[in-house]
Coordinates of C-alpha atoms in Angstrom, one line a residue:
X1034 CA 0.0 0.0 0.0
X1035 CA 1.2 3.5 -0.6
X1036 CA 2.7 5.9 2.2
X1037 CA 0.9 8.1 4.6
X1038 CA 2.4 11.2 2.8
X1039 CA 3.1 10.4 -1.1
X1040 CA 6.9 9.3 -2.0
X1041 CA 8.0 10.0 2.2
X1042 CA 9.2 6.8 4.0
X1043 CA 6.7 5.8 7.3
X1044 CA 7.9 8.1 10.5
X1045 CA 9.6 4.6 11.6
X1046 CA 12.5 4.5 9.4
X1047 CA 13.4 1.2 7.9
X1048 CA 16.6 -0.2 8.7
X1049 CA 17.3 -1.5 4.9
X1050 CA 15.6 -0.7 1.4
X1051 CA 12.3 -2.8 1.9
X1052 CA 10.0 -2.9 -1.1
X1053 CA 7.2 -0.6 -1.0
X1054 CA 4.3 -2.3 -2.5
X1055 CA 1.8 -0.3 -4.8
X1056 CA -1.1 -1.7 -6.6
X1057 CA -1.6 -1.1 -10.4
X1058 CA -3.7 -2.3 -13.2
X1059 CA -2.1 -3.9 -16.1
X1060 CA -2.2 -4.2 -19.7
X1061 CA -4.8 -7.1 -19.5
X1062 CA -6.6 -5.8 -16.6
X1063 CA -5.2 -7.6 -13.9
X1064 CA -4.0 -6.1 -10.5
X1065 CA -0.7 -6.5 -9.4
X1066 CA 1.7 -5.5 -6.8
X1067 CA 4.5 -2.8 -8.2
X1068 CA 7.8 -2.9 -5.7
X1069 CA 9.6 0.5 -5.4
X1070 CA 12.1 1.2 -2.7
X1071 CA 11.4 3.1 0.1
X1072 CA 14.1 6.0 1.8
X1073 CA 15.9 5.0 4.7
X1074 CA 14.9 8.5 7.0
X1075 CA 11.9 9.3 8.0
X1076 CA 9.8 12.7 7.1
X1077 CA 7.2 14.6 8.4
X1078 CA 6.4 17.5 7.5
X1079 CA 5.9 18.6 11.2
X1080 CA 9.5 18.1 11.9
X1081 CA 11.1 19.5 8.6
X1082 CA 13.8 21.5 9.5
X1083 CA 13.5 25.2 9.2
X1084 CA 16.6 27.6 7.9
X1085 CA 15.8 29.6 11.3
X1086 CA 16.3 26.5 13.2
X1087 CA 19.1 25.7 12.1
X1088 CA 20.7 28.9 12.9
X1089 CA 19.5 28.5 16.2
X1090 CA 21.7 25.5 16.2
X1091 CA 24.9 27.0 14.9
X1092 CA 24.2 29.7 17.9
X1093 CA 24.4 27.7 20.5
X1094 CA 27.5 26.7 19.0
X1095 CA 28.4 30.5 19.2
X1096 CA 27.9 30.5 22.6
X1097 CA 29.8 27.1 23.4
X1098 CA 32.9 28.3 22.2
X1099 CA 35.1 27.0 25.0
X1100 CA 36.6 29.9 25.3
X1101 CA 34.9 29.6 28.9
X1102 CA 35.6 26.2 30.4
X1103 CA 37.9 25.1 28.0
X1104 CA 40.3 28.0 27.3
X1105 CA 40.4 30.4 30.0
X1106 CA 39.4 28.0 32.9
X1107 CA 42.3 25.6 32.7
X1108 CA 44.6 28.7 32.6
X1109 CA 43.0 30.3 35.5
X1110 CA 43.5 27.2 37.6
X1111 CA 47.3 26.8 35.9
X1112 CA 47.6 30.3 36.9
X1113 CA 46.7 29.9 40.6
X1114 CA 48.8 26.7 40.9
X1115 CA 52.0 28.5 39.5
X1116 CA 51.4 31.3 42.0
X1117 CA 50.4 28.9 44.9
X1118 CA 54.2 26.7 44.1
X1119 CA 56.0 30.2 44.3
X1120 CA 54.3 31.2 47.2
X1121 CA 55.4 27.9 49.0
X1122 CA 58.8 27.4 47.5
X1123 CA 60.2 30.6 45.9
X1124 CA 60.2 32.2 42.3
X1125 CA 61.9 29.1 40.9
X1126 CA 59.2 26.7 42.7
X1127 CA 57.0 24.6 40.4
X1128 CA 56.0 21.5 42.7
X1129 CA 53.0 21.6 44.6
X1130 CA 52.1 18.3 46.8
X1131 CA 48.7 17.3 45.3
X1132 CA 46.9 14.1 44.8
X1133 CA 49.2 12.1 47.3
X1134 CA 52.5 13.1 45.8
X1135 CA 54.7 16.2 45.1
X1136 CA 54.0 16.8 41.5
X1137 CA 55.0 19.6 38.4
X1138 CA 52.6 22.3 37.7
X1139 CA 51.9 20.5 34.2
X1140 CA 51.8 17.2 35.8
X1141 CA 49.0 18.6 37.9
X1142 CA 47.0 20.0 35.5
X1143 CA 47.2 16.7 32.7
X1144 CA 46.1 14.9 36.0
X1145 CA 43.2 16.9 36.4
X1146 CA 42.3 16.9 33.0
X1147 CA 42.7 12.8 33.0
X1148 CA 40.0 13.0 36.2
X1149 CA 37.4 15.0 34.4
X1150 CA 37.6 12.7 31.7
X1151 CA 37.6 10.0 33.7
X1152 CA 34.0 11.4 35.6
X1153 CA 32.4 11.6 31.8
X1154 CA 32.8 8.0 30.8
X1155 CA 30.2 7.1 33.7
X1156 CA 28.0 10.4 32.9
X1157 CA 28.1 9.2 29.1
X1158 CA 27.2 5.5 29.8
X1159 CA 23.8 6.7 31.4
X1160 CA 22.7 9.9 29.2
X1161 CA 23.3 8.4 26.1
X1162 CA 21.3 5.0 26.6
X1163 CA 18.4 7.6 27.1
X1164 CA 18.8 10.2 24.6
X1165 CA 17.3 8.5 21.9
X1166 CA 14.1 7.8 23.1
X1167 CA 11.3 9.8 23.2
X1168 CA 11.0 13.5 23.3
X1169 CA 12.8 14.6 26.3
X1170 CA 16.4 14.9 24.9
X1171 CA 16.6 18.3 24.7
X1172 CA 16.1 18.9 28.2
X1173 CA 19.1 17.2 28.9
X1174 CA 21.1 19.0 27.0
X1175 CA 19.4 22.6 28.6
X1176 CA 19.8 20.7 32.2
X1177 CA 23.6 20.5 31.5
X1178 CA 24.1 23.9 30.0
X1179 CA 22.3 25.2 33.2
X1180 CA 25.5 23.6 35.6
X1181 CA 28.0 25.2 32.6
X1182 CA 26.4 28.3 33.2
X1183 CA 26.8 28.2 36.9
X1184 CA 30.6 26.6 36.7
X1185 CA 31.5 29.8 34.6
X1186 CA 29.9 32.1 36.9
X1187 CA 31.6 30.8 40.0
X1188 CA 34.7 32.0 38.9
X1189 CA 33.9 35.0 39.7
X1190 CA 34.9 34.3 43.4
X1191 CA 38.1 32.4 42.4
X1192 CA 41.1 34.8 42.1
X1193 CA 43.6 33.9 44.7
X1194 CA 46.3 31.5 44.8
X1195 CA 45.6 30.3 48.1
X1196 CA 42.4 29.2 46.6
X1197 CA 44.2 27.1 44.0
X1198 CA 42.8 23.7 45.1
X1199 CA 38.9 25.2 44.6
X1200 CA 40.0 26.7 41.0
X1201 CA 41.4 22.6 40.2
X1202 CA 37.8 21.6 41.2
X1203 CA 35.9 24.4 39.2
X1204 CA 38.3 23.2 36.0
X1205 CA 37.6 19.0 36.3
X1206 CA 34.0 20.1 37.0
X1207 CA 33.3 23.1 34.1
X1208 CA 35.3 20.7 31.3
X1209 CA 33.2 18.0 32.1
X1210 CA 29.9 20.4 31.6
X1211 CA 31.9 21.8 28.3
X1212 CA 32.2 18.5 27.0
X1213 CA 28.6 16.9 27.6
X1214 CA 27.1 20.2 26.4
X1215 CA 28.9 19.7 23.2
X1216 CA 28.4 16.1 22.8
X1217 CA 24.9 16.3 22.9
X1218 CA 24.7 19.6 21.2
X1219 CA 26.3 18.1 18.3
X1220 CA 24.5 14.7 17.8
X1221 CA 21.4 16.6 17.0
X1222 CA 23.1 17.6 13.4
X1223 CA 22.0 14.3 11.8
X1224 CA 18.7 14.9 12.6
X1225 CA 18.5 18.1 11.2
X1226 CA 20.2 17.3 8.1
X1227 CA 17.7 14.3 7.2
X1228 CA 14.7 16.0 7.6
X1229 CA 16.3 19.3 5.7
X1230 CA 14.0 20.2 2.9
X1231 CA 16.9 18.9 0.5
X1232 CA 16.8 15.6 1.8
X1233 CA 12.8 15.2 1.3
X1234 CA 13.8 15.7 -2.2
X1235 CA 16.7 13.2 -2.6
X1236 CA 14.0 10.8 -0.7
X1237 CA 11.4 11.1 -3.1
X1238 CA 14.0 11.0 -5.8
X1239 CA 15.4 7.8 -4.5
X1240 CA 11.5 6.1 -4.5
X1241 CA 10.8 7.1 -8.3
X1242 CA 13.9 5.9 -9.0
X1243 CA 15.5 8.2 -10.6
X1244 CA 18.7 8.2 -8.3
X1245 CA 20.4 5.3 -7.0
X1246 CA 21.0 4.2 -2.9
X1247 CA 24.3 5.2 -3.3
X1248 CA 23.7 8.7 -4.9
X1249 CA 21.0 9.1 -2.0
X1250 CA 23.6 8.2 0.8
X1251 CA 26.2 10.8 -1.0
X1252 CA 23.5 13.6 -0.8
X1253 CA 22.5 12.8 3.0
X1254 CA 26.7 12.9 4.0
X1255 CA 27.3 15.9 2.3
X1256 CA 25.0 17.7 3.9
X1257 CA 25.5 16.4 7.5
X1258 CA 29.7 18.0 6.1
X1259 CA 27.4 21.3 5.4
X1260 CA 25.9 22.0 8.9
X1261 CA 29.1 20.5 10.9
X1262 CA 31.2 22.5 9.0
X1263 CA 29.1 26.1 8.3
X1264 CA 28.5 25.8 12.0
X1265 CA 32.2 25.9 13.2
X1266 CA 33.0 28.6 10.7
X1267 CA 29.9 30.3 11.8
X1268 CA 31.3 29.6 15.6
X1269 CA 34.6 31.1 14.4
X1270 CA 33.2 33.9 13.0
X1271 CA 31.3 34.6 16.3
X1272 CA 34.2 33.8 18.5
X1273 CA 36.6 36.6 17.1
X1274 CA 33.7 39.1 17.5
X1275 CA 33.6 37.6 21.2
X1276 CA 37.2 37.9 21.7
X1277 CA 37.9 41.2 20.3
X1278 CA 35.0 42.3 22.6
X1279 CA 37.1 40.6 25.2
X1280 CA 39.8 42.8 25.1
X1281 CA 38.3 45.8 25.4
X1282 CA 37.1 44.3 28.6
X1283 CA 40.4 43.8 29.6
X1284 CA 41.5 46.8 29.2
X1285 CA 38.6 48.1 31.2
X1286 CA 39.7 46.0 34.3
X1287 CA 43.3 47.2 33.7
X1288 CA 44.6 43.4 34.0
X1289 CA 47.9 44.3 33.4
X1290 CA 48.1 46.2 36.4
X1291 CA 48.9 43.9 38.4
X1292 CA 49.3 39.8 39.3
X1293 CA 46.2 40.3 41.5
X1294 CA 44.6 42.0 38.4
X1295 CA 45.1 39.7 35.9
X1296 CA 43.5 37.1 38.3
X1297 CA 40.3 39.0 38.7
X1298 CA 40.8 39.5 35.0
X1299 CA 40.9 36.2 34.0
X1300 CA 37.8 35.5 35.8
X1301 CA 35.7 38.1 34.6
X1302 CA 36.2 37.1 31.1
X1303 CA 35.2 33.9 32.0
X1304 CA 32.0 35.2 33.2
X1305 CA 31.4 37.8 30.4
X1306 CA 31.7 34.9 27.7
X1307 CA 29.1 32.2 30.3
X1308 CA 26.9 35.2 29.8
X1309 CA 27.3 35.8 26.1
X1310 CA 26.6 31.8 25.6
X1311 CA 23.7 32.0 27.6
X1312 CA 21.9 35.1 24.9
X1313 CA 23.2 33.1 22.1
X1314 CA 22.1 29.7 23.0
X1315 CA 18.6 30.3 24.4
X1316 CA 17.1 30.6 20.8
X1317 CA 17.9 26.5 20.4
X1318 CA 15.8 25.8 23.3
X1319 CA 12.7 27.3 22.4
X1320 CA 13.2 27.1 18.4
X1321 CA 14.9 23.4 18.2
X1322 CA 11.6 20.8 16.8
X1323 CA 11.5 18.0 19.4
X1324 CA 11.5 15.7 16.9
X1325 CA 10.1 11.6 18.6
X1326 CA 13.3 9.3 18.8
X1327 CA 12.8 6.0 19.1
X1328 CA 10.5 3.9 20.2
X1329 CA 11.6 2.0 22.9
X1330 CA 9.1 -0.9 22.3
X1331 CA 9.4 -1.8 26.3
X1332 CA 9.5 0.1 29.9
X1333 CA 12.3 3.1 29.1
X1334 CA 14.4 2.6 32.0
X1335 CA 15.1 -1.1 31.1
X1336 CA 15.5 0.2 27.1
X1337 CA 17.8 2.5 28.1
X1338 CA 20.3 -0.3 29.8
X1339 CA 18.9 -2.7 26.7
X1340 CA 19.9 -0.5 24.1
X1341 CA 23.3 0.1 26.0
X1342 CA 23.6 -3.5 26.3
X1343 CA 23.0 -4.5 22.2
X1344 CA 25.5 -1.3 21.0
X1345 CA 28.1 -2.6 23.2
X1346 CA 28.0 -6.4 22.5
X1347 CA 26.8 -6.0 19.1
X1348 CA 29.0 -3.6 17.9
X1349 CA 31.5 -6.0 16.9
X1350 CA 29.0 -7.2 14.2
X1351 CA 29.5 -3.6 13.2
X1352 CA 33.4 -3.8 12.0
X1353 CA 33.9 -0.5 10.1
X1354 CA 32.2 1.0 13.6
X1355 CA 34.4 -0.4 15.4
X1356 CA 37.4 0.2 13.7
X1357 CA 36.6 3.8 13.8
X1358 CA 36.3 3.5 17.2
X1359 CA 39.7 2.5 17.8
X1360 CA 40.9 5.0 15.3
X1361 CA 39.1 7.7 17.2
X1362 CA 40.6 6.5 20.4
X1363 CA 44.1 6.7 18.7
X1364 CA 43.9 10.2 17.4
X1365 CA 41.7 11.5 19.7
X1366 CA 44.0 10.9 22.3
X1367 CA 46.8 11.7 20.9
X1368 CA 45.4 15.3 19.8
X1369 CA 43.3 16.0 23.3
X1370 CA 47.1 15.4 24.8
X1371 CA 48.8 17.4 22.4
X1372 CA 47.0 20.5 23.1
X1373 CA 46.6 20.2 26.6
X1374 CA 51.0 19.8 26.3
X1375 CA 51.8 22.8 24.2
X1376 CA 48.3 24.6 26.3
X1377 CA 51.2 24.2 29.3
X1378 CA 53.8 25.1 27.5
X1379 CA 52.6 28.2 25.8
X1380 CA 50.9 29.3 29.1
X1381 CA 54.5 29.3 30.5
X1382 CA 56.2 30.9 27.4
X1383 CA 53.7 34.5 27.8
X1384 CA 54.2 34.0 31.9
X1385 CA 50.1 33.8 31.8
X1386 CA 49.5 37.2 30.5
X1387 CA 45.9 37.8 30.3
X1388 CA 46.1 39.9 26.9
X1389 CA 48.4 38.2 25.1
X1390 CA 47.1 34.6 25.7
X1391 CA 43.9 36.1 24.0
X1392 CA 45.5 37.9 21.0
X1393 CA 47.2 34.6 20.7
X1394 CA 43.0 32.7 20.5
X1395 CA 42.3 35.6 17.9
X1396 CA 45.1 34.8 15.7
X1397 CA 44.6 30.9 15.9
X1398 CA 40.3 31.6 15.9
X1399 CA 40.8 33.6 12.8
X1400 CA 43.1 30.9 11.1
X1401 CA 40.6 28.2 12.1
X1402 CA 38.0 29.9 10.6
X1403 CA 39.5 30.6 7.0
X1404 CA 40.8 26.6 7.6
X1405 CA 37.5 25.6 7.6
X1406 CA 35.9 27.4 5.0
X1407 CA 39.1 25.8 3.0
X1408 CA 38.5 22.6 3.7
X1409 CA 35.0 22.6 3.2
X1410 CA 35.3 24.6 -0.1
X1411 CA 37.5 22.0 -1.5
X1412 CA 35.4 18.9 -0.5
X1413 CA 32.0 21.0 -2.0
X1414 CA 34.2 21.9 -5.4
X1415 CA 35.4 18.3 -6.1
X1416 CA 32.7 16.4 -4.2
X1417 CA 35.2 14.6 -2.3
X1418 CA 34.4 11.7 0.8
X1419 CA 34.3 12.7 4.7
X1420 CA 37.2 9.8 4.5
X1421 CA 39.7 11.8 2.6
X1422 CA 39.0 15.2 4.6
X1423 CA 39.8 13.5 7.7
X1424 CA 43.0 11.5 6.2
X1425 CA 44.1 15.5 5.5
X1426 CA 43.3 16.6 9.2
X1427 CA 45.1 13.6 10.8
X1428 CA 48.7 14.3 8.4
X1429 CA 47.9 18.0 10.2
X1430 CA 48.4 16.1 13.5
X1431 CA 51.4 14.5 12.9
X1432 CA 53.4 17.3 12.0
X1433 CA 52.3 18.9 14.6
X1434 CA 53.7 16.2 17.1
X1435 CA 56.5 16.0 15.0
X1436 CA 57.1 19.6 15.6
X1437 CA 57.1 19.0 19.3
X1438 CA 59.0 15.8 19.0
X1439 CA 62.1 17.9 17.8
X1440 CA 61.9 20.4 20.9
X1441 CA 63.0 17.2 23.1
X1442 CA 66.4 17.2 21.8
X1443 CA 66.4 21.1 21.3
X1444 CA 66.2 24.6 22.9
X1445 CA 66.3 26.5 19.2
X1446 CA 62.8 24.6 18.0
X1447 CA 60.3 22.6 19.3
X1448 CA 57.8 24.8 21.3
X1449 CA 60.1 26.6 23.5
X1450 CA 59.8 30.4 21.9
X1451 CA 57.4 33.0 21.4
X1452 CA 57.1 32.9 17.8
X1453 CA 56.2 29.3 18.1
X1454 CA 53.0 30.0 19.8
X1455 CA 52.1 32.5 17.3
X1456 CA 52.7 30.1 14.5
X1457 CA 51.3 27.3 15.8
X1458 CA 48.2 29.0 16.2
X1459 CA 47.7 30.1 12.9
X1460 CA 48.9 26.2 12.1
X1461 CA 47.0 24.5 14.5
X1462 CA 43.5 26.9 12.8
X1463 CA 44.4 26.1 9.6
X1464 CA 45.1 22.3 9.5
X1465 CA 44.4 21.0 12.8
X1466 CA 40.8 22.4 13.9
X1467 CA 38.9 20.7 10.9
X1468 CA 39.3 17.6 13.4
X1469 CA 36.6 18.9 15.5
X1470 CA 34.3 19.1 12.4
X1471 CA 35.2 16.0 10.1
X1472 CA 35.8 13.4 13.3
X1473 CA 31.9 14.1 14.4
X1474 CA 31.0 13.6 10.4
X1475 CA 32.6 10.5 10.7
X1476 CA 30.7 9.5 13.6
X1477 CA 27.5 10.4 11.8
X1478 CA 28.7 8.2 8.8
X1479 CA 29.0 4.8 11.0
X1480 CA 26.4 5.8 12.9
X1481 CA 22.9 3.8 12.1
X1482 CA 20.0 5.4 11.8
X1483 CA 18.0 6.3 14.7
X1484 CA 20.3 5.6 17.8
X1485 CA 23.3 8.8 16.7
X1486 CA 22.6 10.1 20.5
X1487 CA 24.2 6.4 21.7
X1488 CA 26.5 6.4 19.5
X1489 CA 27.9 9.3 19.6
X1490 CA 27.9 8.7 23.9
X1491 CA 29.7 5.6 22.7
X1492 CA 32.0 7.8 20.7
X1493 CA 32.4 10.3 23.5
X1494 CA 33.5 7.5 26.0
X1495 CA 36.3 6.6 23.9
X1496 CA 37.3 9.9 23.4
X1497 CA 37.2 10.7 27.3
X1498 CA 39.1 7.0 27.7
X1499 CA 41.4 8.5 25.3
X1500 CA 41.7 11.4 27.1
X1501 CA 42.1 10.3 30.3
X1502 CA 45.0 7.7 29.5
X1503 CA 46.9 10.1 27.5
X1504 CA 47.3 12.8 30.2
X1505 CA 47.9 10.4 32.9
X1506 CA 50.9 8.5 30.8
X1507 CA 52.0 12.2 29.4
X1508 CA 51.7 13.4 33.1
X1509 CA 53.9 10.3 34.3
X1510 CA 56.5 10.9 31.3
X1511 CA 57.1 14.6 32.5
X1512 CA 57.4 13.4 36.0
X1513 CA 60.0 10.6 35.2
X1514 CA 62.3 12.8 32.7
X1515 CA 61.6 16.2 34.2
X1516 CA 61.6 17.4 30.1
X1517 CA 58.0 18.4 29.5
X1518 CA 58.2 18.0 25.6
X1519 CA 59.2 14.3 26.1
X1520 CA 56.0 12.6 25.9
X1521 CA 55.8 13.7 22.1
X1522 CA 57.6 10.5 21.8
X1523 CA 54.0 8.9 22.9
X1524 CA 52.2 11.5 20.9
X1525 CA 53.9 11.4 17.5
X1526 CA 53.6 7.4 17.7
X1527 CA 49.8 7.7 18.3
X1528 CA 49.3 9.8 15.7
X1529 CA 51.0 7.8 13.0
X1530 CA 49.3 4.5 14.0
X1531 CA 46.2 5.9 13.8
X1532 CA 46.7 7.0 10.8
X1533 CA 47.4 3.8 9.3
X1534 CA 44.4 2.1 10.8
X1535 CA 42.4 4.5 9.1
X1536 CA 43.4 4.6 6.0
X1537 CA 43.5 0.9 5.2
X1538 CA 40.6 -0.8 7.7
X1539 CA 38.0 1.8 7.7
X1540 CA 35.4 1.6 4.5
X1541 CA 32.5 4.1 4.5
X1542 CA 30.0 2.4 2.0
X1543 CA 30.9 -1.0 3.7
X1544 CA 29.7 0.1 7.2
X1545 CA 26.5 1.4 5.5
X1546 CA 25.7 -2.3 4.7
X1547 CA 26.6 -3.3 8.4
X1548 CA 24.5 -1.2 9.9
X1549 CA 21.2 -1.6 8.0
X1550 CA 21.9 -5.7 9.1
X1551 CA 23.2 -4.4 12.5
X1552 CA 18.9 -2.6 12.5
X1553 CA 17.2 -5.6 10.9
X1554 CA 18.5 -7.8 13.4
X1555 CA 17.6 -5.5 16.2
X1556 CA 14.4 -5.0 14.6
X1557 CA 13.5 -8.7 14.8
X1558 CA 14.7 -9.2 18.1
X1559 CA 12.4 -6.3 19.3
X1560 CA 9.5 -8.3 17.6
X1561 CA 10.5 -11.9 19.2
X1562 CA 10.5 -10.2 22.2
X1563 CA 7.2 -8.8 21.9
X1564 CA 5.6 -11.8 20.8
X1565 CA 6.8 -13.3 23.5
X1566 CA 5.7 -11.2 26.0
X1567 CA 2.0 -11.4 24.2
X1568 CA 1.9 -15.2 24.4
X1569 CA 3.0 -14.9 28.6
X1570 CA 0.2 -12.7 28.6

């Protein structure tokens, strides 16, 4: 029988390319069943995504810069430990005893960061069983921007160096808000895309037949690239207004007049930018179409755990997933390390200077934009895979653990100067900051259909496992050798591995074909279950 709405798949989106059964009349008169395939999303035109919408979307994105929790919250709490070790031992001081053990101000701070990480994993394994069910995700998401909000305010009370060991808790805490808000903030962009306007074309295109599967699942990836890359240029675009607003705050609280300003400094701007994501995020909550997940075709709380359960043991049907997975874990951690090492580094080589650090985010912001728009101009002009843009990004991140690797063995190059800050900014924008677009595409691309809020949890755990082994062993390196450039050893290794895996183990159009099996399986199971509940009945 024909569809609800003509040439739109049912709201419950098959997990394969069923036949769609039509009756016609033929030649002789008799009826007879015509088979036509059906698209894989489902439409309504309830839930079609609306240009204002989406911008809504990109403002949040505005607003969750990380500029607050993720920039100038780990250097307020560096800041405050540096002044808390030469307080105790003298200018030349940097061990503080912390943790159980007497430890280097960068050891400290790559052990916090390993923590916070740490705290996510468990946060990730229960929010994301639940997220794609029902209607009630995006109140998560407005629940944990609500806590960011509050984290970045709170620094307004956190200046001192005696309260160094309350700023340490106000970083582990605020990351771990920054990071869930952007996890979940982000796995809505598949959604979007699919029931974009666009996409209700390419369906009904696909069910006459006039384009293939193939052609379908081209025009469905490239525009999940559109809205994850337009909105970090757009967020790049917004964050340089933001910053250069920034400094004429700074210069209004005169940070540079002293150490006790440019503490109270570098907590005001960490308040002024909680309060500018706040204005530019609250158009996502009351514009963003709550758009019904799943169905959990059983009592939600024991879904939740069920659906947890089948990803994770089940997954391994899913090969191309999986070896993504490890991928991610490989360069993931291997970048979250890198530029929480040369973060340290470069807060020590500008002595924590309020002003400078943020001409130095300018600089690299503006680079990242004009990086993006690059990359995704290139990929738009010669229509190329999400594959090949991320194979560019990760070569990005092995020179620049290369570039570190080299500062081991010398003082003349290898992140120890000035003008290496500056030009690893504008490197880092240009080359390096496309990961945080093309990784989540990539996600979205092994991803089935339906469950992207699990999966991208599942995602996110590896990338906070990632995270938290790489500082700890970067953290233990530094503490061992005394040299904090040695563990690009580690780093430089990591990145070339996971390079490798990626380019020869992970297949785009094959993991499409696991993961409509990878639904029809769970789809019967779902059934046999039912059916089996009916007959106890």
């Amino acid at each position: 029988m024909a569809s609800s709405a003509p040439g739109l798949a049912a709201m419950s989106a098959p997990a394969e390319d069923p036949d769609m059964g039509m009756v016609v009349e033929t030649k002789d008169g008799h009826l007879i069943e015509e088979e036509r395939p059906v698209a894989p999303d489902q439409f309504d035109p309830r839930f079609e995504t609306t240009r204002n919408e989406i911008w809504a979307w990109y403002g949040y994105y505005i607003g969750n810069n990380g500029l607050t929790l993720f920039n100038f919250a780990p250097t307020a709490a560096q800041n405050l430990v540096y002044q808390q070790a030469v307080a105790v031992g003298g200018t030349d001081d940097t061990i503080l005893h912390f943790a159980g053990a007497d430890r280097t101000i960068n050891s400290i701070i790559l052990l916090c960061n390993g923590i916070s990480f740490a705290i996510q994993i468990v946060i990730f394994l229960i929010l994301g069983s639940y997220a794609d069910f029902g209607t009630f995700r995006p109140n998560i998401l407005i629940v944990l921007s609500l806590v960011a909000w509050g984290i970045g305010f709170g620094w307004l009370g956190v200046h001192r160096e005696e309260q160094w060991q309350t700023g340490l808790g106000l970083y582990i805490v605020g990351l771990i808000a920054y990071q869930l808000c952007l996890t979940y903030w982000t796995a809505a962009f598949p959604g979007l895309a699919r029931n974009t306007a666009v996409l209700r074309e390419k369906a009904r295109q696909f069910e006459d037949g006039t384009i293939t599967r193939e052609e379908y699942d081209h025009a469905d990836s490239m525009k999940r690239n559109e809205l994850s890359n337009v909105s970090f240029y757009t967020q790049s675009i917004g964050e340089i207004v933001i910053l250069a607003i920034i400094v004429g705050v700074m210069f209004g609280v005169n940070v540079n007049a002293s150490t006790a300003a440019n503490n109270r400094g570098l907590s005001v701007l960490i308040a002024f930018a909680s309060g500018i994501w706040i204005l530019v995020a609250l158009p996502w909550f009351f514009m963003e179409k709550r758009r019904p997940g799943q169905d959990p075709g059983m009592n939600i709380v024991l879904a939740g755990f069920w659906q947890l359960y089948r990803a994770m043991t089940q997954i391994w049907q899913l090969k191309h997933s999986l070896f993504y997975l490890i991928e991610y874990f490989l360069l993931g951690d291997s970048l979250n390390t890198t530029v929480t090492v040369i973060g340290t580094l470069q807060n020590e080589i500008v002595a924590y200077n309020t002003l400078q650090l943020t001409y130095l985010l300018l600089v690299g912001i503006a680079a990242q934009a004009v990086g993006i728009w690059s990359f995704w101009s290139i990929q738009k002009r010669w229509q190329l895979p999400t594959e090949t843009m991320f194979n560019m990004v990760a070569v990005g991140i092995i020179v620049l653990d290369g570039w570190g690797m080299i500062g081991i063995w010398t003082q003349r190059f290898g992140f120890h100067h000035t003008w290496e800050v500056w030009v690893y900014q504008v490197f880092y924008g240009l080359f390096v900051c496309p990961w945080y677009s093309y990784s989540q595409t990539m996600i979205s691309e092994v991803t089935p259909r339906g469950k992207e809020f699990l999966f991208f949890s599942l995602f996110s755990i590896i990338g906070k496992t990632s995270s938290f082994i790489g500082p700890l062993v970067s953290s233990a390196i530094i503490d061992d050798t005394g040299n904090n450039s040695t563990p690009f050893y580690f780093l430089f290794g990591l990145s070339v591995a996971s390079f490798l895996f990626l380019l020869f183990l992970v297949d785009v159009k094959n993991s499409r074909v696991e993961q409509m099996d990878f639904l029809a399986r769970e789809r019967a199971t779902k059934e046999k279950m039912k059916g089996s509940s009916e007959t106890l009945a």
